[in-house]
Coordinates of C-alpha atoms in Angstrom, one line a residue:
X21 CA 60.5 30.8 -11.6
X22 CA 60.8 26.7 -11.1
X23 CA 61.9 25.1 -14.1
X24 CA 61.0 21.5 -14.0
X25 CA 63.3 19.6 -15.6
X26 CA 61.3 16.1 -16.0
X27 CA 59.8 18.0 -19.0
X28 CA 63.7 18.8 -20.4
X29 CA 64.5 17.3 -23.9
X30 CA 66.6 18.7 -26.8
X31 CA 64.4 19.7 -29.8
X32 CA 65.7 21.9 -32.5
X33 CA 63.4 22.6 -35.8
X34 CA 60.3 20.3 -34.3
X35 CA 62.8 17.4 -34.7
X36 CA 63.8 15.2 -32.0
X37 CA 66.8 14.2 -31.2
X38 CA 66.1 11.5 -29.5
X39 CA 63.1 9.8 -30.9
X40 CA 62.7 6.7 -28.2
X41 CA 62.2 8.5 -25.0
X42 CA 59.0 10.5 -24.4
X43 CA 58.5 13.6 -25.8
X44 CA 59.8 16.5 -23.0
X45 CA 59.6 20.4 -22.9
X46 CA 61.1 23.0 -21.3
X47 CA 58.1 24.7 -18.3
X48 CA 57.8 26.7 -15.7
X49 CA 55.8 26.5 -12.5
X50 CA 54.1 23.4 -12.0
X51 CA 51.3 20.8 -12.9
X52 CA 47.9 22.1 -13.8
X53 CA 46.9 20.0 -10.9
X54 CA 49.3 22.1 -9.0
X55 CA 48.4 25.4 -10.2
X56 CA 44.4 25.3 -9.8
X57 CA 45.0 24.4 -6.4
X58 CA 47.3 27.4 -5.6
X59 CA 44.5 29.5 -7.2
X60 CA 41.9 28.5 -5.7
X61 CA 43.9 29.4 -1.9
X62 CA 44.2 32.6 -3.8
X63 CA 48.1 32.4 -5.1
X64 CA 47.5 33.4 -8.8
X65 CA 51.6 33.4 -9.7
X66 CA 51.5 30.2 -11.3
X67 CA 48.3 30.5 -12.9
X68 CA 49.2 33.5 -14.7
X69 CA 52.3 32.3 -15.8
X70 CA 50.3 29.3 -17.3
X71 CA 48.1 31.2 -19.3
X72 CA 51.7 33.4 -20.6
X73 CA 52.9 30.0 -21.7
X74 CA 49.7 29.0 -23.4
X75 CA 49.7 32.0 -25.8
X76 CA 53.4 31.9 -26.7
X77 CA 53.2 32.0 -30.2
X78 CA 56.5 29.9 -30.3
X79 CA 55.1 27.4 -28.4
X80 CA 56.2 23.8 -29.9
X81 CA 53.8 20.1 -30.6
X82 CA 55.6 18.5 -28.1
X83 CA 54.7 21.6 -25.6
X84 CA 50.6 21.7 -26.7
X85 CA 50.6 17.7 -26.1
X86 CA 51.8 18.1 -22.1
X87 CA 49.6 20.6 -21.5
X88 CA 46.5 19.0 -23.1
X89 CA 47.0 16.0 -21.4
X90 CA 47.3 17.5 -18.1
X91 CA 43.7 19.4 -18.3
X92 CA 42.1 16.2 -19.8
X93 CA 43.1 14.3 -16.2
X94 CA 41.4 17.3 -14.6
X95 CA 39.1 18.5 -17.0
X96 CA 36.0 18.3 -13.9
X97 CA 37.9 21.3 -12.0
X98 CA 37.3 23.6 -15.3
X99 CA 34.2 25.5 -14.4
X100 CA 32.9 28.3 -15.4
X101 CA 35.3 30.2 -12.7
X102 CA 38.3 29.3 -15.5
X103 CA 36.6 30.1 -18.7
X104 CA 39.4 32.9 -19.3
X105 CA 42.0 29.9 -19.1
X106 CA 40.2 27.6 -21.2
X107 CA 39.6 30.7 -24.0
X108 CA 43.5 30.6 -23.9
X109 CA 43.7 26.7 -24.2
X110 CA 40.8 27.5 -27.1
X111 CA 43.6 29.9 -29.1
X112 CA 46.1 27.7 -29.1
X113 CA 47.3 27.0 -32.9
X114 CA 46.5 23.6 -33.2
X115 CA 45.1 23.1 -37.0
X116 CA 48.2 22.6 -39.2
X117 CA 50.1 20.7 -36.5
X118 CA 51.5 17.4 -36.3
X119 CA 48.6 14.2 -36.2
X120 CA 49.6 13.7 -32.9
X121 CA 48.6 17.7 -31.6
X122 CA 45.8 17.3 -33.7
X123 CA 44.2 13.7 -32.2
X124 CA 45.1 15.5 -28.9
X125 CA 43.3 18.6 -28.9
X126 CA 39.4 16.9 -29.9
X127 CA 40.4 14.1 -27.3
X128 CA 41.0 17.5 -25.1
X129 CA 37.6 18.9 -26.8
X130 CA 35.6 15.7 -26.5
X131 CA 36.6 15.2 -22.6
X132 CA 35.7 19.3 -22.2
X133 CA 32.0 19.4 -23.7
X134 CA 31.0 16.2 -22.1
X135 CA 32.1 17.7 -18.1
X136 CA 31.5 21.1 -18.9
X137 CA 28.7 21.5 -21.3
X138 CA 29.0 25.6 -20.7
X139 CA 32.1 25.7 -23.6
X140 CA 29.9 24.4 -25.7
X141 CA 28.8 26.7 -27.7
X142 CA 32.6 28.0 -27.8
X143 CA 34.1 25.4 -29.1
X144 CA 31.7 25.4 -31.5
X145 CA 32.3 28.8 -32.3
X146 CA 36.3 27.7 -32.8
X147 CA 36.2 24.8 -34.9
X148 CA 33.8 26.5 -37.1
X149 CA 36.6 29.4 -37.2
X150 CA 38.4 26.9 -38.9
X151 CA 36.0 24.6 -41.0
X152 CA 38.0 24.2 -44.1
X153 CA 40.4 21.8 -42.7
X154 CA 38.8 18.3 -42.6
X155 CA 40.4 18.3 -38.9
X156 CA 37.9 20.9 -37.7
X157 CA 35.0 18.8 -39.8
X158 CA 36.4 15.9 -37.6
X159 CA 36.2 17.8 -34.4
X160 CA 32.9 19.3 -35.0
X161 CA 31.6 15.5 -34.6
X162 CA 33.6 14.9 -31.7
X163 CA 32.0 17.6 -29.7
X164 CA 28.7 17.6 -31.0
X165 CA 28.5 13.9 -30.2
X166 CA 27.9 14.0 -26.7
X167 CA 24.8 16.3 -27.7
X168 CA 22.8 14.0 -30.1
X169 CA 24.3 10.7 -28.5
X170 CA 21.1 10.2 -26.5
X171 CA 18.9 11.8 -28.6
X172 CA 20.0 9.6 -31.8
X173 CA 19.9 6.4 -29.8
X174 CA 16.0 7.3 -28.4
X175 CA 15.3 8.2 -31.7
X176 CA 16.3 4.8 -33.2
X177 CA 13.5 3.7 -31.1
X178 CA 11.1 5.3 -32.7
X179 CA 12.0 3.3 -36.0
X180 CA 12.8 -0.3 -34.1
X181 CA 10.5 0.1 -31.4
X182 CA 11.1 -3.4 -30.0
X183 CA 14.2 -2.3 -28.7
X184 CA 12.9 0.7 -26.7
X185 CA 13.4 -1.0 -23.5
X186 CA 16.9 -1.8 -23.7
X187 CA 17.7 1.5 -24.9
X188 CA 16.0 2.8 -22.4
X189 CA 18.4 0.8 -19.3
X190 CA 21.1 1.9 -21.3
X191 CA 20.4 5.6 -21.1
X192 CA 19.2 5.8 -17.3
X193 CA 21.8 3.1 -16.3
X194 CA 24.4 6.1 -17.1
X195 CA 22.2 8.8 -15.9
X196 CA 21.7 6.8 -12.4
X197 CA 25.8 6.5 -12.4
X198 CA 25.5 11.0 -13.2
X199 CA 23.1 11.2 -10.6
X200 CA 24.7 9.3 -7.2
X201 CA 27.8 10.7 -8.1
X202 CA 26.6 14.4 -7.7
X203 CA 25.0 14.7 -4.2
X204 CA 22.3 17.2 -3.4
X205 CA 24.7 18.6 -0.9
X206 CA 27.3 18.9 -3.5
X207 CA 25.2 20.2 -6.0
X208 CA 23.7 23.0 -3.7
X209 CA 27.0 23.9 -2.6
X210 CA 28.3 24.4 -5.5
X211 CA 25.6 26.9 -6.7
X212 CA 25.9 28.7 -3.5
X213 CA 29.6 29.4 -4.1
X214 CA 29.0 30.5 -7.7
X215 CA 26.3 33.5 -6.4
X216 CA 29.0 34.4 -3.8
X217 CA 31.7 34.5 -6.2
X218 CA 30.0 36.2 -8.9
X219 CA 30.2 39.6 -10.0
X220 CA 27.2 41.3 -11.4
X221 CA 29.1 43.5 -13.6
X222 CA 31.2 41.0 -15.3
X223 CA 30.1 39.4 -18.5
X224 CA 31.1 36.2 -19.9
X225 CA 33.6 35.6 -22.0
X226 CA 31.3 32.9 -23.5
X227 CA 27.8 34.4 -23.4
X228 CA 26.1 31.9 -25.0
X229 CA 22.4 34.0 -25.0
X230 CA 23.5 35.7 -28.6
X231 CA 23.8 32.2 -29.8
X232 CA 20.4 31.0 -28.5
X233 CA 16.9 30.9 -29.7
X234 CA 13.9 30.9 -27.4
X235 CA 14.0 27.2 -27.9
X236 CA 17.2 26.7 -25.4
X237 CA 18.4 27.8 -22.2
X238 CA 21.0 30.6 -21.5
X239 CA 23.7 30.8 -19.5
X240 CA 21.5 31.6 -16.4
X241 CA 20.6 27.9 -16.6
X242 CA 23.9 26.4 -16.6
X243 CA 24.3 24.8 -13.4
X244 CA 27.6 25.1 -11.5
X245 CA 28.4 21.5 -10.8
X246 CA 29.8 19.8 -13.8
X247 CA 28.1 16.4 -13.4
X248 CA 25.3 18.0 -12.4
X249 CA 24.5 20.1 -15.9
X250 CA 25.4 17.0 -17.7
X251 CA 23.0 15.3 -16.4
X252 CA 20.6 18.1 -16.5
X253 CA 21.0 18.8 -20.4
X254 CA 20.5 14.4 -20.5
X255 CA 16.9 15.1 -18.2
X256 CA 15.8 17.6 -20.5
X257 CA 16.5 15.4 -23.5
X258 CA 14.7 12.7 -22.0
X259 CA 11.8 14.2 -20.9
X260 CA 11.3 15.7 -24.2
X261 CA 11.5 12.0 -25.6
X262 CA 8.9 11.2 -22.9
X263 CA 6.6 14.1 -24.0
X264 CA 6.8 13.0 -28.1
X265 CA 6.1 9.9 -27.5
X266 CA 2.9 9.7 -25.4
X267 CA 1.7 13.0 -27.8
X268 CA 0.6 13.3 -31.1
X269 CA -0.8 16.3 -32.7
X270 CA -0.9 17.8 -28.9
X271 CA -2.8 15.5 -27.8
X272 CA -2.5 12.2 -25.9
X273 CA -1.9 9.0 -27.1
X274 CA -2.9 6.3 -24.7
X275 CA -2.2 3.2 -26.6
X276 CA 1.7 4.6 -27.0
X277 CA 1.6 6.3 -23.3
X278 CA 0.5 2.5 -21.8
X279 CA 3.6 1.2 -23.7
X280 CA 6.1 3.6 -22.5
X281 CA 4.8 3.1 -19.1
X282 CA 5.2 -0.5 -18.9
X283 CA 9.2 0.1 -20.4
X284 CA 9.8 3.0 -17.8
X285 CA 8.0 0.7 -15.5
X286 CA 10.6 -2.5 -16.3
X287 CA 13.4 -0.2 -16.1
X288 CA 12.4 1.4 -13.0
X289 CA 12.3 -1.9 -10.9
X290 CA 15.7 -3.2 -12.4
X291 CA 17.8 -0.2 -12.2
X292 CA 15.8 3.2 -10.4
X293 CA 14.2 1.4 -7.0
X294 CA 17.6 -0.3 -6.1
X295 CA 19.5 2.6 -6.2
X296 CA 20.0 4.5 -2.9
X297 CA 20.2 8.0 -2.9
X298 CA 19.5 9.6 -6.7
X299 CA 18.1 12.7 -6.9
X300 CA 17.0 13.1 -10.2
X301 CA 16.7 10.3 -12.5
X302 CA 13.3 9.2 -11.2
X303 CA 11.6 12.0 -11.9
X304 CA 11.1 10.8 -15.7
X305 CA 8.5 8.6 -14.3
X306 CA 7.0 11.3 -12.3
X307 CA 7.0 13.6 -15.3
X308 CA 5.3 10.4 -17.2
X309 CA 2.4 9.8 -14.5
X310 CA 1.6 13.8 -14.6
X311 CA 0.1 13.4 -17.8
X312 CA -3.1 10.7 -16.4
X313 CA -4.4 10.2 -13.2
X314 CA -4.4 6.5 -14.5
X315 CA -0.6 6.5 -14.8
X316 CA -0.2 7.9 -11.0
X317 CA -2.4 5.4 -9.9
X318 CA -1.2 2.5 -11.7
X319 CA 2.5 3.8 -10.4
X320 CA 1.2 3.9 -6.7
X321 CA -0.5 0.2 -6.9
X322 CA 2.8 -1.1 -8.4
X323 CA 4.7 0.7 -5.4
X324 CA 2.0 -0.8 -3.1
X325 CA 2.3 -4.1 -4.7
X326 CA 6.5 -4.3 -3.4
X327 CA 5.8 -2.7 -0.1
X328 CA 3.2 -5.8 1.3
X329 CA 4.6 -8.6 -0.4
X330 CA 6.4 -10.6 2.0
X331 CA 8.5 -12.4 -0.9
X332 CA 10.4 -9.2 -2.2
X333 CA 13.5 -8.2 -0.4
X334 CA 12.9 -6.0 2.5
X335 CA 15.5 -3.4 1.1
X336 CA 13.0 -2.9 -2.1
X337 CA 9.8 -3.3 0.0
X338 CA 11.7 -0.2 2.0
X339 CA 12.7 1.6 -0.9
X340 CA 9.0 1.6 -2.4
X341 CA 7.5 2.7 1.0
X342 CA 10.0 5.8 0.4
X343 CA 8.8 6.0 -3.1
X344 CA 5.3 5.5 -1.9
X345 CA 5.1 8.8 0.5
X346 CA 7.1 10.7 -1.3
X347 CA 5.0 10.5 -4.2
X348 CA 2.1 11.2 -2.6
X349 CA 3.6 13.8 -0.7
X350 CA 4.7 15.4 -3.9
X351 CA 3.0 14.9 -6.7
X352 CA 0.4 18.2 -7.1
X353 CA -1.5 15.9 -9.8
X354 CA -2.5 13.6 -7.2
X355 CA -6.0 14.4 -5.9
X356 CA -7.2 13.7 -2.1
X357 CA -9.5 10.8 -3.1
X358 CA -6.3 8.8 -4.5
X359 CA -4.3 10.3 -1.3
X360 CA -7.0 8.7 1.2
X361 CA -7.0 5.5 -0.8
X362 CA -3.4 5.2 -0.7
X363 CA -3.6 6.1 3.8
X364 CA -6.3 3.7 4.1
X365 CA -4.0 0.9 2.2
X366 CA -1.4 1.5 4.3
X367 CA -3.1 1.9 7.5
X368 CA -4.9 -1.2 7.1
X369 CA -1.8 -3.3 6.1
X370 CA 0.3 -1.3 9.2
X371 CA -2.8 -2.4 11.8
X372 CA -3.1 -6.2 10.4
X373 CA 0.8 -6.1 11.2
X374 CA 0.3 -5.1 14.5
X375 CA -2.2 -7.6 14.7
X376 CA -0.2 -10.0 13.8
X377 CA 2.7 -8.8 16.5
X378 CA 0.1 -8.9 19.2
X379 CA -1.3 -12.5 18.5
X380 CA 2.1 -13.7 18.1
X381 CA 2.3 -14.8 21.4
X382 CA 6.1 -13.1 22.1
X383 CA 7.2 -9.6 22.9
X384 CA 7.5 -7.1 20.2
X385 CA 10.2 -5.0 20.8
X386 CA 12.0 -2.2 18.4
X387 CA 13.6 -4.3 15.7
X388 CA 14.6 -2.7 12.2
X389 CA 16.0 -5.9 10.8
X390 CA 12.9 -7.5 11.6
X391 CA 10.1 -5.0 11.1
X392 CA 12.1 -2.5 8.3
X393 CA 8.8 -2.6 6.3
X394 CA 6.6 -1.8 8.6
X395 CA 8.2 1.5 10.1
X396 CA 9.3 3.0 6.7
X397 CA 5.4 2.3 6.0
X398 CA 4.7 4.1 9.0
X399 CA 7.0 6.6 8.1
X400 CA 5.8 7.0 4.5
X401 CA 2.1 7.7 6.2
X402 CA 3.5 10.4 8.3
X403 CA 5.6 12.0 6.0
X404 CA 2.3 12.2 3.6
X405 CA 0.0 13.3 6.5
X406 CA 2.2 16.2 6.4
X407 CA 2.2 17.5 3.3
X408 CA -1.3 16.5 2.4
X409 CA -3.3 17.4 5.6
X410 CA -4.5 20.9 4.7
X411 CA -6.0 19.5 1.7
X412 CA -7.7 16.8 3.3
X413 CA -9.2 19.2 5.7
X414 CA -10.4 22.2 2.9
X415 CA -13.5 22.7 2.5
X416 CA -15.1 20.3 5.5
X417 CA -13.0 20.7 8.3
X418 CA -15.8 18.4 10.4
X419 CA -15.6 15.2 7.9
X420 CA -11.5 15.9 7.1
X421 CA -11.1 15.2 10.9
X422 CA -13.1 12.6 11.0
X423 CA -11.4 10.6 8.5
X424 CA -8.2 11.7 10.2
X425 CA -9.7 9.9 13.1
X426 CA -10.8 7.1 11.4
X427 CA -7.0 6.2 10.6
X428 CA -6.7 5.0 14.3
X429 CA -3.4 6.7 14.1
X430 CA -2.9 6.7 18.2
X431 CA -2.7 2.8 18.0
X432 CA 0.3 2.9 15.5
X433 CA 1.7 5.5 17.6
X434 CA 1.5 3.8 20.9
X435 CA 2.2 0.2 19.8
X436 CA 5.2 -1.6 21.2
X437 CA 7.0 -1.6 18.1
X438 CA 7.5 2.3 18.5
X439 CA 7.5 3.7 14.9
X440 CA 8.3 7.3 16.1
X441 CA 11.7 5.9 17.6
X442 CA 13.0 5.1 14.4
X443 CA 11.6 7.6 11.7
X444 CA 13.6 10.7 10.9
X445 CA 13.6 13.2 13.8
X446 CA 12.4 16.1 11.7
X447 CA 9.3 13.5 9.9
X448 CA 8.1 12.4 13.6
X449 CA 8.5 16.0 15.3
X450 CA 6.3 17.6 12.3
X451 CA 3.8 14.9 12.1
X452 CA 3.6 15.5 16.5
X453 CA 3.2 19.2 16.1
X454 CA 0.3 19.1 13.2
X455 CA -1.8 15.4 14.8
X456 CA -1.3 17.8 18.2
X457 CA -2.6 21.4 16.4
X458 CA -5.8 19.0 15.7
X459 CA -5.7 16.7 18.6
X460 CA -5.8 13.8 16.4
X461 CA -3.0 11.6 18.5
X462 CA -0.5 13.2 21.1
X463 CA 2.9 12.0 20.1
X464 CA 5.1 14.2 22.6
X465 CA 5.0 11.9 26.2
X466 CA 6.1 8.8 23.5
X467 CA 8.8 11.3 21.9
X468 CA 10.1 12.7 24.9
X469 CA 10.4 8.9 26.5
X470 CA 11.9 7.7 23.1
X471 CA 14.7 10.9 23.9
X472 CA 15.8 9.9 27.1
X473 CA 16.9 6.2 25.7
X474 CA 19.6 5.2 23.3
X475 CA 18.6 4.3 19.7
X476 CA 17.5 0.9 18.3
X477 CA 19.7 -1.5 18.9
X478 CA 20.0 -3.3 15.5
X479 CA 21.1 -7.4 15.2
X480 CA 24.0 -7.8 13.2
X481 CA 23.6 -9.3 9.7
X482 CA 26.3 -11.3 10.3
X483 CA 25.1 -13.4 12.8
X484 CA 25.6 -14.2 15.9
X485 CA 25.4 -11.9 19.4
X486 CA 26.6 -8.9 17.6
X487 CA 24.6 -5.5 18.2
X488 CA 25.0 -2.1 16.9
X489 CA 24.0 0.8 17.6
X490 CA 22.4 3.3 14.8
X491 CA 21.6 6.9 14.5
X492 CA 19.6 6.5 11.0
X493 CA 18.1 3.1 11.1
X494 CA 15.8 3.6 8.2
X495 CA 18.7 4.9 6.1
X496 CA 15.4 7.5 5.1
X497 CA 15.3 8.7 1.5
X498 CA 13.0 10.7 0.0
X499 CA 13.2 10.4 -4.1
X500 CA 11.0 13.3 -4.5
X501 CA 12.9 15.4 -2.7
X502 CA 13.2 18.8 -4.0
X503 CA 14.4 19.3 -7.8
X504 CA 17.5 20.8 -8.6
X505 CA 18.5 20.9 -12.4
X506 CA 17.7 23.9 -14.0
X507 CA 16.6 23.4 -17.6
X508 CA 14.6 19.9 -17.2
X509 CA 13.1 21.4 -13.7
X510 CA 11.4 23.7 -15.8
X511 CA 9.0 20.6 -16.8
X512 CA 8.6 19.5 -12.7
X513 CA 7.7 22.9 -11.2
X514 CA 4.3 23.0 -12.0
X515 CA 3.7 19.4 -11.0
X516 CA 5.4 20.0 -7.6
X517 CA 3.9 20.3 -4.1
X518 CA 6.5 22.4 -2.4
X519 CA 6.9 22.7 1.4
X520 CA 4.4 25.2 3.2
X521 CA 5.3 26.2 6.4
X522 CA 2.4 27.0 8.9
X523 CA 3.6 29.8 11.7
X524 CA 1.4 27.2 14.4
X525 CA 3.3 24.0 13.4
X526 CA 6.7 25.9 13.6
X527 CA 5.8 27.3 17.0
X528 CA 5.5 23.6 17.8
X529 CA 8.3 22.6 16.6
X530 CA 10.3 25.2 18.6
X531 CA 8.3 23.9 21.9
X532 CA 10.3 20.8 20.9
X533 CA 13.6 22.0 20.3
X534 CA 13.7 23.8 23.7
X535 CA 12.9 20.5 25.2
X536 CA 15.7 18.9 23.6
X537 CA 13.8 16.6 21.8
X538 CA 14.3 17.6 17.7
X539 CA 18.0 16.1 17.0
X540 CA 18.2 17.6 13.7
X541 CA 20.1 20.9 12.9
X542 CA 20.8 23.1 10.0
X543 CA 18.9 26.6 9.3
X544 CA 15.5 26.5 7.7
X545 CA 16.2 29.9 5.7
X546 CA 15.7 29.3 2.0
X547 CA 15.1 25.6 2.5
X548 CA 11.9 24.0 0.4
X549 CA 11.2 21.8 3.3
X550 CA 11.2 20.8 7.1
X551 CA 13.8 18.4 6.3
X552 CA 16.5 21.4 5.8
X553 CA 18.0 20.0 2.6
X554 CA 19.1 16.7 4.9
X555 CA 19.2 13.0 4.5
X556 CA 21.4 11.7 7.3
X557 CA 23.5 8.8 6.7
X558 CA 23.1 5.3 8.0
X559 CA 25.7 4.0 10.5
X560 CA 24.1 0.4 10.9
X561 CA 23.1 -2.2 8.4
X562 CA 20.1 -1.2 6.9
X563 CA 20.6 0.5 3.5
X564 CA 18.6 0.1 0.3
X565 CA 21.7 -0.3 -2.2
X566 CA 21.5 -2.6 -4.7
X567 CA 23.9 -5.4 -3.2
X568 CA 22.6 -5.0 0.4
X569 CA 19.7 -7.7 -0.2
X570 CA 19.9 -9.9 3.1
X571 CA 17.6 -12.7 3.3
X572 CA 17.6 -11.6 6.7
X573 CA 15.9 -8.7 6.6
X574 CA 12.4 -9.4 6.7
X575 CA 9.2 -8.7 8.0
X576 CA 7.1 -11.9 9.1
X577 CA 5.7 -13.5 6.2
X578 CA 2.4 -14.1 8.0
X579 CA 1.3 -10.7 7.7
X580 CA -1.1 -10.8 4.9
X581 CA -2.1 -7.4 2.9
X582 CA -5.8 -5.9 1.9
X583 CA -7.1 -7.4 -0.9
X584 CA -8.0 -3.6 -2.1
X585 CA -6.8 -1.9 -5.1
X586 CA -7.2 1.4 -6.1
X587 CA -5.7 1.5 -9.4
X588 CA -8.0 2.8 -12.2
X589 CA -8.2 1.5 -15.7
X590 CA -7.5 3.4 -18.9

């Protein structure tokens, strides 16, 4: 075996002969990071050697400190797959050691349960088993601090309501950082790998079921992705807080609910709306709006005002359109009448926009930098109709079709701005299939023509004559795509509209694919919605990010908005 000489020093009876240099020890094998990497590739030699060295009853203080420091540096990699290794670490004889060992061990425990909450129960058991020493009590306080931090912050707001908005801003800001660092693709991949590697006959070393009551989740609800697991815990705490604030003795308290809505909406405007590609934090408002229709309509009205306001940065207007369409499509608690009211507003604004271009005296053409909000508004309409058209046609097919025809979608599709060219292909193709089925509008000729030409040319934000080709010009983002977190997701599931595929619509999509029109790839198996779980990444300049407020990305300020509101009072 390899002896790492960099860890070699002289230590006799626990007394260092050289106090100035860093404490070093004799050890075998590579670093923890290297050992984990080899183990992942199938080479478990160093991995088993590591467990053997950690279990050595004669292990020295310096050795423990060095190991713990290395474990802390790669704590995000210590998933449930390594529970046997962690179990060995938790059995290290740290109590009664030097103060340096105790402090390093407590720091390790804090990092471990923050990044891998699956080990929380095991850590608590271990600490409780050493409950007599004062150091164990301090350690217990350390590792429970993570679980209680958000809860206690929120609890303070019940005593000091004036600080609630600031507290929510701090908490949600922290959660957004976690949310964007755990992409949808990464979470799904981690879950898939866990299922593939799971041995149904093997019981976990740290099975928490025996310690969990009916009010707590079991290990089956634990997320494989460490950041997703941490976020799931925080989302569950935050949504429980929302419910408790808004209900008194099981009944909705209107005034308290309105006050909390205003605070959350302020945080939404400041933090959530400008954040691109967050997957879960925005569901806090989704959940709150489910308590009463007036809340949902107030939220829709707020998004609508942002979208149609020329004074708002284009990037926020586009984000608002994405939220508007995604909320209408996915919220089960929004009735058809409200959906129609929103579509009326959107289509009225879209037609006014087209009118302004037709009367401008100049040739209109497809340009995202000039018409970004217009295109995202069109995509919001298409997306909403894809999910809600069946509900609109149920009961009275004739009246439902008359309403769809009254929207004059053909004019939108046929206009010179050509929205079908820049909308997400999966949305365009599904919209085309549905509208063809009901003979509302025929999009295939335009789609095929667009497919024969290059994608839209976008003007450079730096000015001049430079241009760039954008393969995903709208930087499409549907904020209420399927919710992936397991425990907190139990509150979302009954409120959520999943994608219900139609056999004849899928047949039309297949026709498009056979004609080489559909450019989106990927299997539709086990996917909730027709987007195949894929949100393309933008290559151009248009993006909904906090610092991409480009003053050039604005639609003409001459475009007005219909003076109509669908918001109902409490």
